[in-house]
PDB file of C-alpha atoms in Angstrom:
ATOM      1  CA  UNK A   1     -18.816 -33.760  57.620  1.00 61.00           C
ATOM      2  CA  UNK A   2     -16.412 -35.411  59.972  1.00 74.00           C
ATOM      3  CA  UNK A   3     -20.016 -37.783  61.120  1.00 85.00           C
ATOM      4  CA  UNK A   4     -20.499 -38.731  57.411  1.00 90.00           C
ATOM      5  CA  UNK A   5     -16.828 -40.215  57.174  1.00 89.00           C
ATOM      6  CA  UNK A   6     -17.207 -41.762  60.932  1.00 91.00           C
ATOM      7  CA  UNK A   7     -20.773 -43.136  59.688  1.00 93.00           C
ATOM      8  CA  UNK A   8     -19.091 -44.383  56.732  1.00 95.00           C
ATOM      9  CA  UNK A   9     -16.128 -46.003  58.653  1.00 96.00           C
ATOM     10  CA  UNK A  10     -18.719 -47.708  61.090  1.00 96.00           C
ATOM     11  CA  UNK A  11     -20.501 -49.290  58.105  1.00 97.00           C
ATOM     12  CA  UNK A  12     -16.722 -50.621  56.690  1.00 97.00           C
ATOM     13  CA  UNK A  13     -16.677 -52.284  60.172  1.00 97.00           C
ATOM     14  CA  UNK A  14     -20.351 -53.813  60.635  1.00 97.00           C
ATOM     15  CA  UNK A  15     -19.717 -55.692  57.072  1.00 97.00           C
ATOM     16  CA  UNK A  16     -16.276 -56.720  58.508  1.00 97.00           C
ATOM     17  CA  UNK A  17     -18.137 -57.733  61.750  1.00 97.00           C
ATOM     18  CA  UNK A  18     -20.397 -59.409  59.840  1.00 97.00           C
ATOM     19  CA  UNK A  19     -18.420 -61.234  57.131  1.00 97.00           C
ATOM     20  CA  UNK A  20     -16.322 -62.312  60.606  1.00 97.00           C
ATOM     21  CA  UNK A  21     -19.915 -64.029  61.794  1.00 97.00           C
ATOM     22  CA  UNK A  22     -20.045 -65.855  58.754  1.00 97.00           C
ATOM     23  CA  UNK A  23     -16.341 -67.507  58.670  1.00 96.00           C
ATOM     24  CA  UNK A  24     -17.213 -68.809  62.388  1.00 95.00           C
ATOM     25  CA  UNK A  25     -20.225 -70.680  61.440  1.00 96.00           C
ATOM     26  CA  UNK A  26     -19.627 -72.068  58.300  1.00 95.00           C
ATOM     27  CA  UNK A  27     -18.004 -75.454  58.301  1.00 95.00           C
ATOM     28  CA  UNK A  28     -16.594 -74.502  54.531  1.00 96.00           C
ATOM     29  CA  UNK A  29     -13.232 -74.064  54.156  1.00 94.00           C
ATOM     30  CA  UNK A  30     -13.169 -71.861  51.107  1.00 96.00           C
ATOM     31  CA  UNK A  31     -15.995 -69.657  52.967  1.00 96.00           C
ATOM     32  CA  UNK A  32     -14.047 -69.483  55.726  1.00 95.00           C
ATOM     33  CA  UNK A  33     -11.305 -68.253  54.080  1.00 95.00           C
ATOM     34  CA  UNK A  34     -12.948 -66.555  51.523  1.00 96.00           C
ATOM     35  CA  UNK A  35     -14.915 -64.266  54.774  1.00 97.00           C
ATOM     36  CA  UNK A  36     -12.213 -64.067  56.350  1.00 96.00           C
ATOM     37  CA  UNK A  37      -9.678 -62.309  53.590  1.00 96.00           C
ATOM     38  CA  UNK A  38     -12.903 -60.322  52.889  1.00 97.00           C
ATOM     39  CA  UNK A  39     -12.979 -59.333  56.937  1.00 97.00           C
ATOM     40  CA  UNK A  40      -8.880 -58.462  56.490  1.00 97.00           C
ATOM     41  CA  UNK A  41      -9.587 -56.367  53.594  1.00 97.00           C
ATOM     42  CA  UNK A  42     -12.471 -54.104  55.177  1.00 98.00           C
ATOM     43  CA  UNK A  43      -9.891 -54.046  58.262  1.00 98.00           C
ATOM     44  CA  UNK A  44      -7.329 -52.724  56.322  1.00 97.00           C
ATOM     45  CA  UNK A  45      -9.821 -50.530  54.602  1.00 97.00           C
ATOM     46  CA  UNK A  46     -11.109 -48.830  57.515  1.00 97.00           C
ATOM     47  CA  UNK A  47      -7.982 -48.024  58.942  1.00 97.00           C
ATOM     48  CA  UNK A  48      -7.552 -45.889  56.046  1.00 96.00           C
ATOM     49  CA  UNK A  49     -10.854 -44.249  56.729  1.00 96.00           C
ATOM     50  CA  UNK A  50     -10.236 -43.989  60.575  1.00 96.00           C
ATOM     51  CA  UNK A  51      -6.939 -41.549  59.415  1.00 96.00           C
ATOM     52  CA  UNK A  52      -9.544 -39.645  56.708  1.00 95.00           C
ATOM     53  CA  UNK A  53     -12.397 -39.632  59.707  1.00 94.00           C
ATOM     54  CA  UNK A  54      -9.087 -37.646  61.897  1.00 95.00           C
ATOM     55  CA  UNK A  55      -8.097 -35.387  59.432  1.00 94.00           C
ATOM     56  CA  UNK A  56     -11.899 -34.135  58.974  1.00 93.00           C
ATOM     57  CA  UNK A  57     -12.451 -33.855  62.618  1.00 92.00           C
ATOM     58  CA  UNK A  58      -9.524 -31.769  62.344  1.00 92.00           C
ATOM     59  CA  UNK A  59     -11.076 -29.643  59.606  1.00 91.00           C
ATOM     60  CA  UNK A  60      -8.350 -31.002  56.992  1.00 91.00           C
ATOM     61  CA  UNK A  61     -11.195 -31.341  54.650  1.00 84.00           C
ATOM     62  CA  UNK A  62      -9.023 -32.272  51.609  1.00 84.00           C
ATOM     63  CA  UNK A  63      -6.566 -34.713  53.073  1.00 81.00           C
ATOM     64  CA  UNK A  64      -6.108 -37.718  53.228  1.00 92.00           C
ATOM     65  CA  UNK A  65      -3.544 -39.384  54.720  1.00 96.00           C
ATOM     66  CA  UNK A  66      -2.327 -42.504  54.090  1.00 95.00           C
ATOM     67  CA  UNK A  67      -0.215 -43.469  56.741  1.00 96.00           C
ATOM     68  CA  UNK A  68       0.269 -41.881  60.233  1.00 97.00           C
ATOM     69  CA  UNK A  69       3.239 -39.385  59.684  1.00 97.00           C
ATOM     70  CA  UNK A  70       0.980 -37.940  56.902  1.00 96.00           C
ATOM     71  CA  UNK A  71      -1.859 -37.532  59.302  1.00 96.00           C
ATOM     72  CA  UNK A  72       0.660 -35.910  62.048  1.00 96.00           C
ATOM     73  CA  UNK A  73       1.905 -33.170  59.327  1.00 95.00           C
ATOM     74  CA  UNK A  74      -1.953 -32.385  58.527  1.00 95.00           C
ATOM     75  CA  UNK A  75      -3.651 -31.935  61.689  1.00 95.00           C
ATOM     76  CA  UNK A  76      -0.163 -31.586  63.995  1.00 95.00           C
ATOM     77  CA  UNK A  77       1.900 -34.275  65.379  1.00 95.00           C
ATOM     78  CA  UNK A  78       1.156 -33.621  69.051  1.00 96.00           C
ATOM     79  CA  UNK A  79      -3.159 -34.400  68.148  1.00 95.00           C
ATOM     80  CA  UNK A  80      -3.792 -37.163  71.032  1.00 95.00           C
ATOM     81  CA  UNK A  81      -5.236 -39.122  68.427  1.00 96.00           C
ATOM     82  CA  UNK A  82      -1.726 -39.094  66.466  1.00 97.00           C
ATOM     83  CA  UNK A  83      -0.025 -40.007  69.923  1.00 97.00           C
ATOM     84  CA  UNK A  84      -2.237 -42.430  70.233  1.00 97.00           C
ATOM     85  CA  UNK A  85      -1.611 -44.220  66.983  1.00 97.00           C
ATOM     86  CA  UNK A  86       1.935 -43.891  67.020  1.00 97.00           C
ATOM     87  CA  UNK A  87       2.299 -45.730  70.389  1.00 97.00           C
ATOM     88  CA  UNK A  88       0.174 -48.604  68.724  1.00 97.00           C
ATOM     89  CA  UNK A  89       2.865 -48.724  65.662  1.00 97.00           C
ATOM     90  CA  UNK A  90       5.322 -48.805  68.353  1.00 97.00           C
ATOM     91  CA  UNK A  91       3.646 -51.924  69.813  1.00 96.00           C
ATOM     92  CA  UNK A  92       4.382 -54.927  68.045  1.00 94.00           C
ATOM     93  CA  UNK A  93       1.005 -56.702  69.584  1.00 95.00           C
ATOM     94  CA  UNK A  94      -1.354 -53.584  68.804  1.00 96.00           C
ATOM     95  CA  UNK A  95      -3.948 -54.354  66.386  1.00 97.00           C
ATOM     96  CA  UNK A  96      -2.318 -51.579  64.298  1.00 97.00           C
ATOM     97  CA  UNK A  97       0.718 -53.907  63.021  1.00 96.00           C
ATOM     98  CA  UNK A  98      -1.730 -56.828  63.100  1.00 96.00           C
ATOM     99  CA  UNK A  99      -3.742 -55.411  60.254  1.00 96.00           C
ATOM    100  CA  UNK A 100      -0.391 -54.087  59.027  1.00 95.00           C
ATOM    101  CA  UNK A 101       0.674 -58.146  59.258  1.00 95.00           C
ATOM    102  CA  UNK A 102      -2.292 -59.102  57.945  1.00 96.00           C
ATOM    103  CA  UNK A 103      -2.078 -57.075  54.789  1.00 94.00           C
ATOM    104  CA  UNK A 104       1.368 -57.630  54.098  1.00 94.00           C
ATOM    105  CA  UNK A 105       0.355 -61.335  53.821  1.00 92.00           C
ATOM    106  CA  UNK A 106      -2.202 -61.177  52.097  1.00 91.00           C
ATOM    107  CA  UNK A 107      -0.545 -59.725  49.782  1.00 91.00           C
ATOM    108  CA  UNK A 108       2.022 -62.188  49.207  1.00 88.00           C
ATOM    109  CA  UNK A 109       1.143 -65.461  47.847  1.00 87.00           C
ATOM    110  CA  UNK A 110       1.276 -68.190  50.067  1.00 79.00           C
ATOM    111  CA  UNK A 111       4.757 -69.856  50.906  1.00 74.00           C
ATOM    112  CA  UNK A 112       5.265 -73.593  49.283  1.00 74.00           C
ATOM    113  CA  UNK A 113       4.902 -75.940  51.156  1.00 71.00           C
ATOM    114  CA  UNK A 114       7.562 -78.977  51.410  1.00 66.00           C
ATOM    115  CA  UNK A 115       7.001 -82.159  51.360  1.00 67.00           C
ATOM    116  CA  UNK A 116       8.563 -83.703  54.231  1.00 65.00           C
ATOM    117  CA  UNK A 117      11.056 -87.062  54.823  1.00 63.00           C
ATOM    118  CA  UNK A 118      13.007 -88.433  56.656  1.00 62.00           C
ATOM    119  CA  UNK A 119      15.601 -87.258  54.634  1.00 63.00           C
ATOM    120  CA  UNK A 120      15.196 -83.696  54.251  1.00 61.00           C
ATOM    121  CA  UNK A 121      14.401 -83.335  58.252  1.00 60.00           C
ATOM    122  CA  UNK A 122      16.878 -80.813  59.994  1.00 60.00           C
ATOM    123  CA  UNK A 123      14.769 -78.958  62.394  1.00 55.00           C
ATOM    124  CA  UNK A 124      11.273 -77.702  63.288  1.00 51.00           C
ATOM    125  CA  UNK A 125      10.224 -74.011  63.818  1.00 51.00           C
ATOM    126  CA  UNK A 126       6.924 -72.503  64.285  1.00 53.00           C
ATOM    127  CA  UNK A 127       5.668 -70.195  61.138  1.00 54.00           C
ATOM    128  CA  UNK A 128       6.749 -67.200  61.403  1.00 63.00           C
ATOM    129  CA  UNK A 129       3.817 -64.305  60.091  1.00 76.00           C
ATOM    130  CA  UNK A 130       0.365 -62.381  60.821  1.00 84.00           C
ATOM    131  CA  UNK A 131      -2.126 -64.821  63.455  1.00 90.00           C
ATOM    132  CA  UNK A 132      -5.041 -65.473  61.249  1.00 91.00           C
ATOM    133  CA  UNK A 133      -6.885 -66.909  63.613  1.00 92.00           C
ATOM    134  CA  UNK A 134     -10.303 -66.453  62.965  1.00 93.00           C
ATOM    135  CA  UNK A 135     -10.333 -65.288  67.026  1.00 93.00           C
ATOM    136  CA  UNK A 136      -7.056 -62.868  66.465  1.00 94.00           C
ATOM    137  CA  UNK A 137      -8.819 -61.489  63.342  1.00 95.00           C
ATOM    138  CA  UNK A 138     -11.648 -60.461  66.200  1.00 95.00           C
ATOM    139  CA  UNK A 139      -9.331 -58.950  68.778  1.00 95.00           C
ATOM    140  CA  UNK A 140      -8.490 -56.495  66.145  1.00 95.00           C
ATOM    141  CA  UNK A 141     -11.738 -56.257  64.587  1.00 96.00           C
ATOM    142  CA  UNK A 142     -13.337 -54.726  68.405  1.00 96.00           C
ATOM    143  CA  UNK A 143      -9.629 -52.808  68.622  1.00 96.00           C
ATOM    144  CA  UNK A 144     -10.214 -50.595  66.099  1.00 96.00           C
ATOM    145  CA  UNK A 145     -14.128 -50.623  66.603  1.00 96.00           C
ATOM    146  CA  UNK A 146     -13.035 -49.133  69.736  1.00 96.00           C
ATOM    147  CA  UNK A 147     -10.892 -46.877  68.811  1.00 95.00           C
ATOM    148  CA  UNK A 148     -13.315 -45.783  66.173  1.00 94.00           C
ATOM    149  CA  UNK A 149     -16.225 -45.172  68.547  1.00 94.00           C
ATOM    150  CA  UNK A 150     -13.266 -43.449  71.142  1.00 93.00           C
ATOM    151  CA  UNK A 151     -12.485 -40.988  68.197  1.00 92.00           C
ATOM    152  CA  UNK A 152     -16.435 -40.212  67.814  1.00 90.00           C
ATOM    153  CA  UNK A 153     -16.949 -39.787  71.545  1.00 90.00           C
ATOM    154  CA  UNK A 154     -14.077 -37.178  71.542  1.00 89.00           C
ATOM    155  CA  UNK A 155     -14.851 -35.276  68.392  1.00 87.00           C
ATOM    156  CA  UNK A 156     -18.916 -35.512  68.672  1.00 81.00           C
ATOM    157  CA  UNK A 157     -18.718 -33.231  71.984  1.00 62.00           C
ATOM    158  CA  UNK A 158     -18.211 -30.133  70.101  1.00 51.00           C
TER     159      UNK A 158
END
């Protein structure tokens, strides 16, 4: 069962792969963006599904977890795979928090925008929030694909 949920999480990411393909070359704004919350989405997605794909390799047929302290209470907090994950939350430039980044701003609606004078200058900062870089949204795209096809490697031996 655990290869159904791994198949199923390896689809989530070939559409995201694939939606990513289609932001790049089209010279569309709304498609870009459009592709490229769609990409963020199936992201955010299968990281759910990598945490269900766990929990079945580690027989926990009926949970599902929804965050990592969930999964470490199912299937034991010293699993590699839990390690593993919790050192990526713990890293503020893992593609874990950049999908966690990601979702949190999308969903928020975007920040208004002021107009800008000579009068209301004071001082310039860079934005502060998730990279959506259509190039950053791809470093975490092969991340997790990695991490996915790591987890099948591991589990598929037995």
């Amino acid at each position: 069962m655990a290869a159904a949920w791994h198949s199923h999480l390896a689809g989530k990411l070939a559409l995201a792969q694939t939606l990513l393909r289609l932001a790049v070359n089209s010279n569309q704004p709304l498609q870009q963006e459009a592709c490229k919350q769609g990409v963020i989405e199936l992201m955010l997605r299968s990281r759910r599904l990598l945490l269900y794909t766990l929990a079945e390799c580690y027989q926990q047929r009926k949970g599902q977890p929804q965050n990592i302290d969930q999964l470490g209470k199912l299937i034991g907090a010293d699993a590699p795979e839990v390690q593993q994950l919790l050192a990526l939350q713990a890293n503020a430039d893992s593609w874990w928090n950049h999908l966690e980044q990601l979702g949190d701003a999308q969903n928020r609606p975007p920040a208004a925008k002021k107009t800008i004078s000579n009068d209301n200058i004071i001082a310039v900062t860079a934005a502060v929030g998730a990279d959506r870089s259509l190039s950053s949204v791809q470093a975490s795209l092969n991340a997790i694909k990695q991490f996915s096809a790591d987890v099948e490697a591991r589990h598929s031996e037995w």
